[in-house]
């Protein structure tokens, strides 16, 4: 590129917002807004670190000396050397290393060169997006498996539910017989109270809603939407609400173990959803 070598590097850390730090030579400062726009439109989110290094091949880089600045530095150095009685033998070599004393002459970038830099930035963004897609495929498989595990655990609860009612009925009957003589128990009243108690612990509605929320999660994650992380997060909140209510009503050690495993899968899914735009 007319004696120039351009290296573009983009590093990315996951984040909900778009935040970019840039490091580029002065020759590209006029195009910084264009570069930021390219990256924002392509990558959309994350903490990004952009580095553009423009190297000029030796013979093709005309140099100039900023004489006025050099004189200013020289006078200051001479004054300090006189006051401190320091030799000034090497003052010239020191002077030439001072900031901006020696600079590239007419360091400008043509429209053709800018278009080449733009293409490199776009290619770097595309390469990063390819890497993100690979990571996204792994993330997708993991998070979907978490929801499927919750659905499987819910199915495993179904046979335990029928056993739970029998265990509760037996436990309450034994407790009543221990406290009151059998002949003093009104069977009709006892049955009415038993039905009322079992109805309060019934979690059929929670099971139905939990199934619906899980299916809605699957439907949503499959949609071709640019941004759906927040929506998936809200669905997981609803899934968690039903799991908590189901656990509160369970009143059974075996079912509680399944509920705990559901919560564990849910928390892992929530952590992964934070990585979705």
mmCIF file of C-alpha atoms in Angstrom:
data_model
loop_
_atom_site.group_PDB
_atom_site.id
_atom_site.type_symbol
_atom_site.label_atom_id
_atom_site.label_comp_id
_atom_site.label_asym_id
_atom_site.label_seq_id
_atom_site.Cartn_x
_atom_site.Cartn_y
_atom_site.Cartn_z
ATOM 1 C CA UNK A 1 0.000 0.000 0.000
ATOM 2 C CA UNK A 2 2.341 2.691 -1.292
ATOM 3 C CA UNK A 3 5.126 1.661 1.056
ATOM 4 C CA UNK A 4 2.819 1.181 4.033
ATOM 5 C CA UNK A 5 2.084 -2.004 5.938
ATOM 6 C CA UNK A 6 -1.172 -2.043 7.929
ATOM 7 C CA UNK A 7 -1.974 -4.489 10.740
ATOM 8 C CA UNK A 8 -5.483 -4.507 12.261
ATOM 9 C CA UNK A 9 -6.198 -6.386 15.506
ATOM 10 C CA UNK A 10 -9.496 -6.586 17.382
ATOM 11 C CA UNK A 11 -9.824 -8.190 20.801
ATOM 12 C CA UNK A 12 -13.196 -8.743 22.421
ATOM 13 C CA UNK A 13 -14.535 -9.478 25.895
ATOM 14 C CA UNK A 14 -18.176 -10.357 26.384
ATOM 15 C CA UNK A 15 -20.454 -7.583 27.599
ATOM 16 C CA UNK A 16 -24.036 -6.385 27.213
ATOM 17 C CA UNK A 17 -22.995 -2.897 26.113
ATOM 18 C CA UNK A 18 -20.819 -1.729 23.239
ATOM 19 C CA UNK A 19 -17.538 -0.279 24.464
ATOM 20 C CA UNK A 20 -14.470 0.193 22.295
ATOM 21 C CA UNK A 21 -10.934 1.362 22.991
ATOM 22 C CA UNK A 22 -8.924 2.394 19.952
ATOM 23 C CA UNK A 23 -5.227 2.666 19.337
ATOM 24 C CA UNK A 24 -4.316 4.027 15.931
ATOM 25 C CA UNK A 25 -1.733 6.387 14.374
ATOM 26 C CA UNK A 26 -2.492 10.077 13.737
ATOM 27 C CA UNK A 27 -2.847 9.424 10.011
ATOM 28 C CA UNK A 28 -6.103 7.545 10.749
ATOM 29 C CA UNK A 29 -7.627 9.913 13.304
ATOM 30 C CA UNK A 30 -9.721 11.590 10.618
ATOM 31 C CA UNK A 31 -11.380 8.229 9.945
ATOM 32 C CA UNK A 32 -11.943 7.189 13.564
ATOM 33 C CA UNK A 33 -15.719 7.779 13.497
ATOM 34 C CA UNK A 34 -16.017 5.719 10.308
ATOM 35 C CA UNK A 35 -14.006 2.904 11.881
ATOM 36 C CA UNK A 36 -16.120 2.955 15.046
ATOM 37 C CA UNK A 37 -19.287 2.870 12.936
ATOM 38 C CA UNK A 38 -18.073 -0.194 11.009
ATOM 39 C CA UNK A 39 -17.271 -2.067 14.215
ATOM 40 C CA UNK A 40 -20.490 -1.021 15.971
ATOM 41 C CA UNK A 41 -22.722 -2.082 13.069
ATOM 42 C CA UNK A 42 -20.946 -5.425 12.701
ATOM 43 C CA UNK A 43 -20.136 -6.522 16.256
ATOM 44 C CA UNK A 44 -22.912 -4.619 18.110
ATOM 45 C CA UNK A 45 -21.792 -5.509 21.651
ATOM 46 C CA UNK A 46 -18.856 -6.331 23.887
ATOM 47 C CA UNK A 47 -15.785 -4.624 25.303
ATOM 48 C CA UNK A 48 -13.562 -4.246 22.253
ATOM 49 C CA UNK A 49 -9.927 -3.283 21.921
ATOM 50 C CA UNK A 50 -8.960 -2.118 18.413
ATOM 51 C CA UNK A 51 -5.357 -1.676 17.407
ATOM 52 C CA UNK A 52 -4.305 -0.428 13.960
ATOM 53 C CA UNK A 53 -0.588 -0.258 13.305
ATOM 54 C CA UNK A 54 0.631 1.495 10.157
ATOM 55 C CA UNK A 55 4.277 0.843 9.339
ATOM 56 C CA UNK A 56 6.084 2.891 6.727
ATOM 57 C CA UNK A 57 8.840 1.130 4.833
ATOM 58 C CA UNK A 58 12.147 2.990 5.298
ATOM 59 C CA UNK A 59 13.037 4.569 1.931
ATOM 60 C CA UNK A 60 9.489 5.611 1.203
ATOM 61 C CA UNK A 61 9.032 7.678 4.328
ATOM 62 C CA UNK A 62 10.219 11.278 3.894
ATOM 63 C CA UNK A 63 11.137 12.904 7.189
ATOM 64 C CA UNK A 64 11.275 16.513 8.343
ATOM 65 C CA UNK A 65 12.705 18.301 11.357
ATOM 66 C CA UNK A 66 10.533 20.709 13.285
ATOM 67 C CA UNK A 67 13.196 23.409 13.531
ATOM 68 C CA UNK A 68 11.204 25.776 15.718
ATOM 69 C CA UNK A 69 10.482 23.084 18.266
ATOM 70 C CA UNK A 70 14.083 21.885 18.125
ATOM 71 C CA UNK A 71 15.354 25.419 18.875
ATOM 72 C CA UNK A 72 12.991 25.690 21.824
ATOM 73 C CA UNK A 73 14.203 22.367 23.236
ATOM 74 C CA UNK A 74 17.841 23.363 22.623
ATOM 75 C CA UNK A 75 17.539 26.662 24.467
ATOM 76 C CA UNK A 76 15.916 24.956 27.436
ATOM 77 C CA UNK A 77 18.552 22.210 27.508
ATOM 78 C CA UNK A 78 21.376 24.739 27.181
ATOM 79 C CA UNK A 79 20.021 26.769 30.082
ATOM 80 C CA UNK A 80 19.725 23.690 32.291
ATOM 81 C CA UNK A 81 23.227 22.493 31.323
ATOM 82 C CA UNK A 82 24.714 25.903 32.153
ATOM 83 C CA UNK A 83 23.020 26.071 35.544
ATOM 84 C CA UNK A 84 24.105 22.558 36.449
ATOM 85 C CA UNK A 85 27.530 22.803 34.776
ATOM 86 C CA UNK A 86 26.820 19.743 32.622
ATOM 87 C CA UNK A 87 28.715 19.072 29.353
ATOM 88 C CA UNK A 88 26.699 19.623 26.188
ATOM 89 C CA UNK A 89 28.656 17.291 23.924
ATOM 90 C CA UNK A 90 25.715 14.984 23.212
ATOM 91 C CA UNK A 91 22.965 17.562 23.245
ATOM 92 C CA UNK A 92 22.201 17.151 19.527
ATOM 93 C CA UNK A 93 21.529 13.408 19.726
ATOM 94 C CA UNK A 94 19.299 14.001 22.738
ATOM 95 C CA UNK A 95 17.529 16.819 20.946
ATOM 96 C CA UNK A 96 16.659 14.651 17.933
ATOM 97 C CA UNK A 97 14.950 12.123 20.209
ATOM 98 C CA UNK A 98 12.621 14.680 21.759
ATOM 99 C CA UNK A 99 8.885 14.292 20.966
ATOM 100 C CA UNK A 100 7.783 15.546 17.546
ATOM 101 C CA UNK A 101 11.161 17.040 16.638
ATOM 102 C CA UNK A 102 11.495 14.496 13.836
ATOM 103 C CA UNK A 103 8.230 13.551 12.095
ATOM 104 C CA UNK A 104 6.964 12.190 8.822
ATOM 105 C CA UNK A 105 6.634 14.817 6.123
ATOM 106 C CA UNK A 106 3.135 15.199 4.747
ATOM 107 C CA UNK A 107 1.815 12.088 6.533
ATOM 108 C CA UNK A 108 -1.518 11.868 4.723
ATOM 109 C CA UNK A 109 -3.595 8.921 3.555
ATOM 110 C CA UNK A 110 -5.189 8.859 0.118
ATOM 111 C CA UNK A 111 -8.778 7.757 -0.483
ATOM 112 C CA UNK A 112 -7.493 4.560 -2.088
ATOM 113 C CA UNK A 113 -5.355 3.776 0.957
ATOM 114 C CA UNK A 114 -8.280 4.492 3.289
ATOM 115 C CA UNK A 115 -10.492 2.070 1.369
ATOM 116 C CA UNK A 116 -7.839 -0.616 1.815
ATOM 117 C CA UNK A 117 -7.694 0.069 5.567
ATOM 118 C CA UNK A 118 -11.505 -0.006 5.699
ATOM 119 C CA UNK A 119 -11.531 -3.403 4.017
ATOM 120 C CA UNK A 120 -9.016 -4.699 6.559
ATOM 121 C CA UNK A 121 -11.177 -3.460 9.459
ATOM 122 C CA UNK A 122 -14.247 -5.088 7.932
ATOM 123 C CA UNK A 123 -12.350 -8.350 7.447
ATOM 124 C CA UNK A 124 -11.134 -8.289 11.062
ATOM 125 C CA UNK A 125 -14.752 -7.787 12.231
ATOM 126 C CA UNK A 126 -15.924 -10.643 10.012
ATOM 127 C CA UNK A 127 -13.230 -12.954 11.411
ATOM 128 C CA UNK A 128 -14.254 -12.065 14.960
ATOM 129 C CA UNK A 129 -17.917 -12.704 14.135
ATOM 130 C CA UNK A 130 -16.982 -16.125 12.756
ATOM 131 C CA UNK A 131 -15.288 -16.922 16.056
ATOM 132 C CA UNK A 132 -18.330 -15.655 17.951
ATOM 133 C CA UNK A 133 -20.605 -17.899 15.902
ATOM 134 C CA UNK A 134 -18.539 -20.943 16.831
ATOM 135 C CA UNK A 135 -18.804 -19.977 20.490
ATOM 136 C CA UNK A 136 -22.529 -19.341 20.024
ATOM 137 C CA UNK A 137 -23.098 -22.853 18.708
ATOM 138 C CA UNK A 138 -21.521 -24.298 21.849
ATOM 139 C CA UNK A 139 -23.555 -21.906 24.002
ATOM 140 C CA UNK A 140 -26.775 -22.837 22.179
ATOM 141 C CA UNK A 141 -26.273 -26.565 22.722
ATOM 142 C CA UNK A 142 -25.499 -26.067 26.399
ATOM 143 C CA UNK A 143 -28.411 -23.804 27.232
ATOM 144 C CA UNK A 144 -30.953 -25.898 25.305
ATOM 145 C CA UNK A 145 -29.732 -28.998 27.133
ATOM 146 C CA UNK A 146 -30.398 -27.235 30.456
ATOM 147 C CA UNK A 147 -34.024 -26.610 29.559
ATOM 148 C CA UNK A 148 -34.427 -30.159 28.287
ATOM 149 C CA UNK A 149 -33.025 -31.430 31.583
ATOM 150 C CA UNK A 150 -35.663 -29.410 33.438
ATOM 151 C CA UNK A 151 -38.362 -30.934 31.233
ATOM 152 C CA UNK A 152 -36.968 -34.421 31.871
ATOM 153 C CA UNK A 153 -36.932 -33.841 35.630
ATOM 154 C CA UNK A 154 -40.546 -32.676 35.442
ATOM 155 C CA UNK A 155 -41.507 -35.900 33.655
ATOM 156 C CA UNK A 156 -39.729 -37.886 36.362
ATOM 157 C CA UNK A 157 -41.890 -36.200 38.992
ATOM 158 C CA UNK A 158 -45.162 -37.503 37.500
ATOM 159 C CA UNK A 159 -44.961 -41.059 38.916
ATOM 160 C CA UNK A 160 -43.815 -39.649 42.255
ATOM 161 C CA UNK A 161 -46.882 -37.410 42.445
ATOM 162 C CA UNK A 162 -49.331 -40.313 42.751
ATOM 163 C CA UNK A 163 -47.197 -41.945 45.436
ATOM 164 C CA UNK A 164 -47.021 -38.639 47.284
ATOM 165 C CA UNK A 165 -50.791 -38.484 47.769
ATOM 166 C CA UNK A 166 -50.875 -42.001 49.204
ATOM 167 C CA UNK A 167 -47.998 -41.212 51.565
ATOM 168 C CA UNK A 168 -49.651 -38.001 52.749
ATOM 169 C CA UNK A 169 -52.961 -39.764 53.321
ATOM 170 C CA UNK A 170 -51.262 -42.543 55.294
ATOM 171 C CA UNK A 171 -49.223 -40.079 57.369
ATOM 172 C CA UNK A 172 -52.236 -37.952 58.270
ATOM 173 C CA UNK A 173 -54.358 -40.994 59.100
ATOM 174 C CA UNK A 174 -51.690 -42.365 61.420
ATOM 175 C CA UNK A 175 -51.291 -38.990 63.088
ATOM 176 C CA UNK A 176 -55.024 -38.697 63.695
ATOM 177 C CA UNK A 177 -55.188 -42.217 65.121
ATOM 178 C CA UNK A 178 -52.326 -41.417 67.475
ATOM 179 C CA UNK A 179 -54.038 -38.281 68.753
ATOM 180 C CA UNK A 180 -57.680 -39.398 68.673
ATOM 181 C CA UNK A 181 -59.257 -42.797 69.050
ATOM 182 C CA UNK A 182 -60.403 -44.296 65.794
ATOM 183 C CA UNK A 183 -64.036 -44.467 66.945
ATOM 184 C CA UNK A 184 -63.994 -40.706 67.602
ATOM 185 C CA UNK A 185 -62.969 -39.807 64.035
ATOM 186 C CA UNK A 186 -65.779 -38.679 61.737
ATOM 187 C CA UNK A 187 -64.942 -40.394 58.423
ATOM 188 C CA UNK A 188 -66.885 -37.911 56.308
ATOM 189 C CA UNK A 189 -65.354 -34.859 57.943
ATOM 190 C CA UNK A 190 -61.896 -36.437 57.808
ATOM 191 C CA UNK A 191 -62.281 -37.139 54.097
ATOM 192 C CA UNK A 192 -63.405 -33.556 53.438
ATOM 193 C CA UNK A 193 -60.382 -32.172 55.268
ATOM 194 C CA UNK A 194 -58.104 -34.595 53.447
ATOM 195 C CA UNK A 195 -59.427 -33.489 50.062
ATOM 196 C CA UNK A 196 -59.005 -29.823 51.017
ATOM 197 C CA UNK A 197 -55.456 -30.420 52.209
ATOM 198 C CA UNK A 198 -54.492 -32.344 49.072
ATOM 199 C CA UNK A 199 -56.003 -29.671 46.840
ATOM 200 C CA UNK A 200 -53.868 -27.014 48.486
ATOM 201 C CA UNK A 201 -50.763 -29.072 47.723
ATOM 202 C CA UNK A 202 -51.793 -29.843 44.151
ATOM 203 C CA UNK A 203 -49.294 -28.426 41.629
ATOM 204 C CA UNK A 204 -50.990 -29.423 38.383
ATOM 205 C CA UNK A 205 -51.196 -25.796 37.244
ATOM 206 C CA UNK A 206 -47.518 -25.248 38.010
ATOM 207 C CA UNK A 207 -46.583 -28.315 35.942
ATOM 208 C CA UNK A 208 -48.663 -27.092 33.012
ATOM 209 C CA UNK A 209 -47.222 -23.576 33.116
ATOM 210 C CA UNK A 210 -43.693 -24.918 33.516
ATOM 211 C CA UNK A 211 -44.107 -27.034 30.379
ATOM 212 C CA UNK A 212 -45.478 -24.039 28.497
ATOM 213 C CA UNK A 213 -42.620 -21.769 29.598
ATOM 214 C CA UNK A 214 -40.021 -24.359 28.568
ATOM 215 C CA UNK A 215 -41.632 -24.706 25.149
ATOM 216 C CA UNK A 216 -41.785 -20.925 24.786
ATOM 217 C CA UNK A 217 -38.068 -20.811 25.590
ATOM 218 C CA UNK A 218 -37.349 -23.322 22.816
ATOM 219 C CA UNK A 219 -39.508 -21.384 20.358
ATOM 220 C CA UNK A 220 -37.847 -18.079 21.226
ATOM 221 C CA UNK A 221 -34.254 -19.268 21.040
ATOM 222 C CA UNK A 222 -34.928 -20.741 17.582
ATOM 223 C CA UNK A 223 -36.226 -17.444 16.179
ATOM 224 C CA UNK A 224 -33.996 -15.453 13.857
ATOM 225 C CA UNK A 225 -33.834 -12.319 15.984
ATOM 226 C CA UNK A 226 -30.879 -9.980 16.364
ATOM 227 C CA UNK A 227 -31.469 -9.439 20.074
ATOM 228 C CA UNK A 228 -33.353 -11.874 22.301
ATOM 229 C CA UNK A 229 -31.172 -12.274 25.392
ATOM 230 C CA UNK A 230 -33.455 -10.173 27.603
ATOM 231 C CA UNK A 231 -36.548 -12.039 26.461
ATOM 232 C CA UNK A 232 -34.923 -15.379 27.215
ATOM 233 C CA UNK A 233 -33.942 -14.023 30.629
ATOM 234 C CA UNK A 234 -37.561 -13.091 31.362
ATOM 235 C CA UNK A 235 -38.746 -16.553 30.326
ATOM 236 C CA UNK A 236 -36.204 -18.128 32.680
ATOM 237 C CA UNK A 237 -37.577 -15.970 35.484
ATOM 238 C CA UNK A 238 -41.035 -17.394 34.845
ATOM 239 C CA UNK A 239 -39.620 -20.926 34.739
ATOM 240 C CA UNK A 240 -37.946 -20.276 38.086
ATOM 241 C CA UNK A 241 -41.195 -18.984 39.580
ATOM 242 C CA UNK A 242 -43.042 -22.191 38.684
ATOM 243 C CA UNK A 243 -40.198 -24.379 39.958
ATOM 244 C CA UNK A 244 -40.189 -22.540 43.292
ATOM 245 C CA UNK A 245 -43.948 -22.880 43.696
ATOM 246 C CA UNK A 246 -43.794 -26.549 42.758
ATOM 247 C CA UNK A 247 -41.116 -27.087 45.394
ATOM 248 C CA UNK A 248 -43.115 -25.236 48.039
ATOM 249 C CA UNK A 249 -46.118 -27.479 47.402
ATOM 250 C CA UNK A 250 -44.209 -30.725 46.983
ATOM 251 C CA UNK A 251 -44.124 -31.856 50.622
ATOM 252 C CA UNK A 252 -42.161 -34.899 49.493
ATOM 253 C CA UNK A 253 -38.452 -35.596 49.827
ATOM 254 C CA UNK A 254 -38.115 -37.395 46.481
ATOM 255 C CA UNK A 255 -39.868 -34.621 44.579
ATOM 256 C CA UNK A 256 -37.793 -31.998 46.391
ATOM 257 C CA UNK A 257 -34.625 -33.649 45.099
ATOM 258 C CA UNK A 258 -35.900 -33.247 41.547
ATOM 259 C CA UNK A 259 -36.827 -29.625 42.258
ATOM 260 C CA UNK A 260 -33.316 -28.922 43.549
ATOM 261 C CA UNK A 261 -31.840 -30.398 40.373
ATOM 262 C CA UNK A 262 -34.227 -28.221 38.333
ATOM 263 C CA UNK A 263 -32.991 -25.134 40.161
ATOM 264 C CA UNK A 264 -29.400 -26.133 39.503
ATOM 265 C CA UNK A 265 -30.078 -26.465 35.757
ATOM 266 C CA UNK A 266 -31.973 -23.175 35.787
ATOM 267 C CA UNK A 267 -29.100 -21.265 37.399
ATOM 268 C CA UNK A 268 -26.671 -22.631 34.814
ATOM 269 C CA UNK A 269 -29.059 -21.557 32.047
ATOM 270 C CA UNK A 270 -29.297 -18.057 33.557
ATOM 271 C CA UNK A 271 -25.509 -17.737 33.558
ATOM 272 C CA UNK A 272 -25.376 -18.680 29.891
ATOM 273 C CA UNK A 273 -28.194 -16.313 28.886
ATOM 274 C CA UNK A 274 -26.026 -13.415 30.071
ATOM 275 C CA UNK A 275 -23.807 -14.194 27.082
ATOM 276 C CA UNK A 276 -26.661 -13.741 24.601
ATOM 277 C CA UNK A 277 -27.275 -10.360 23.000
#
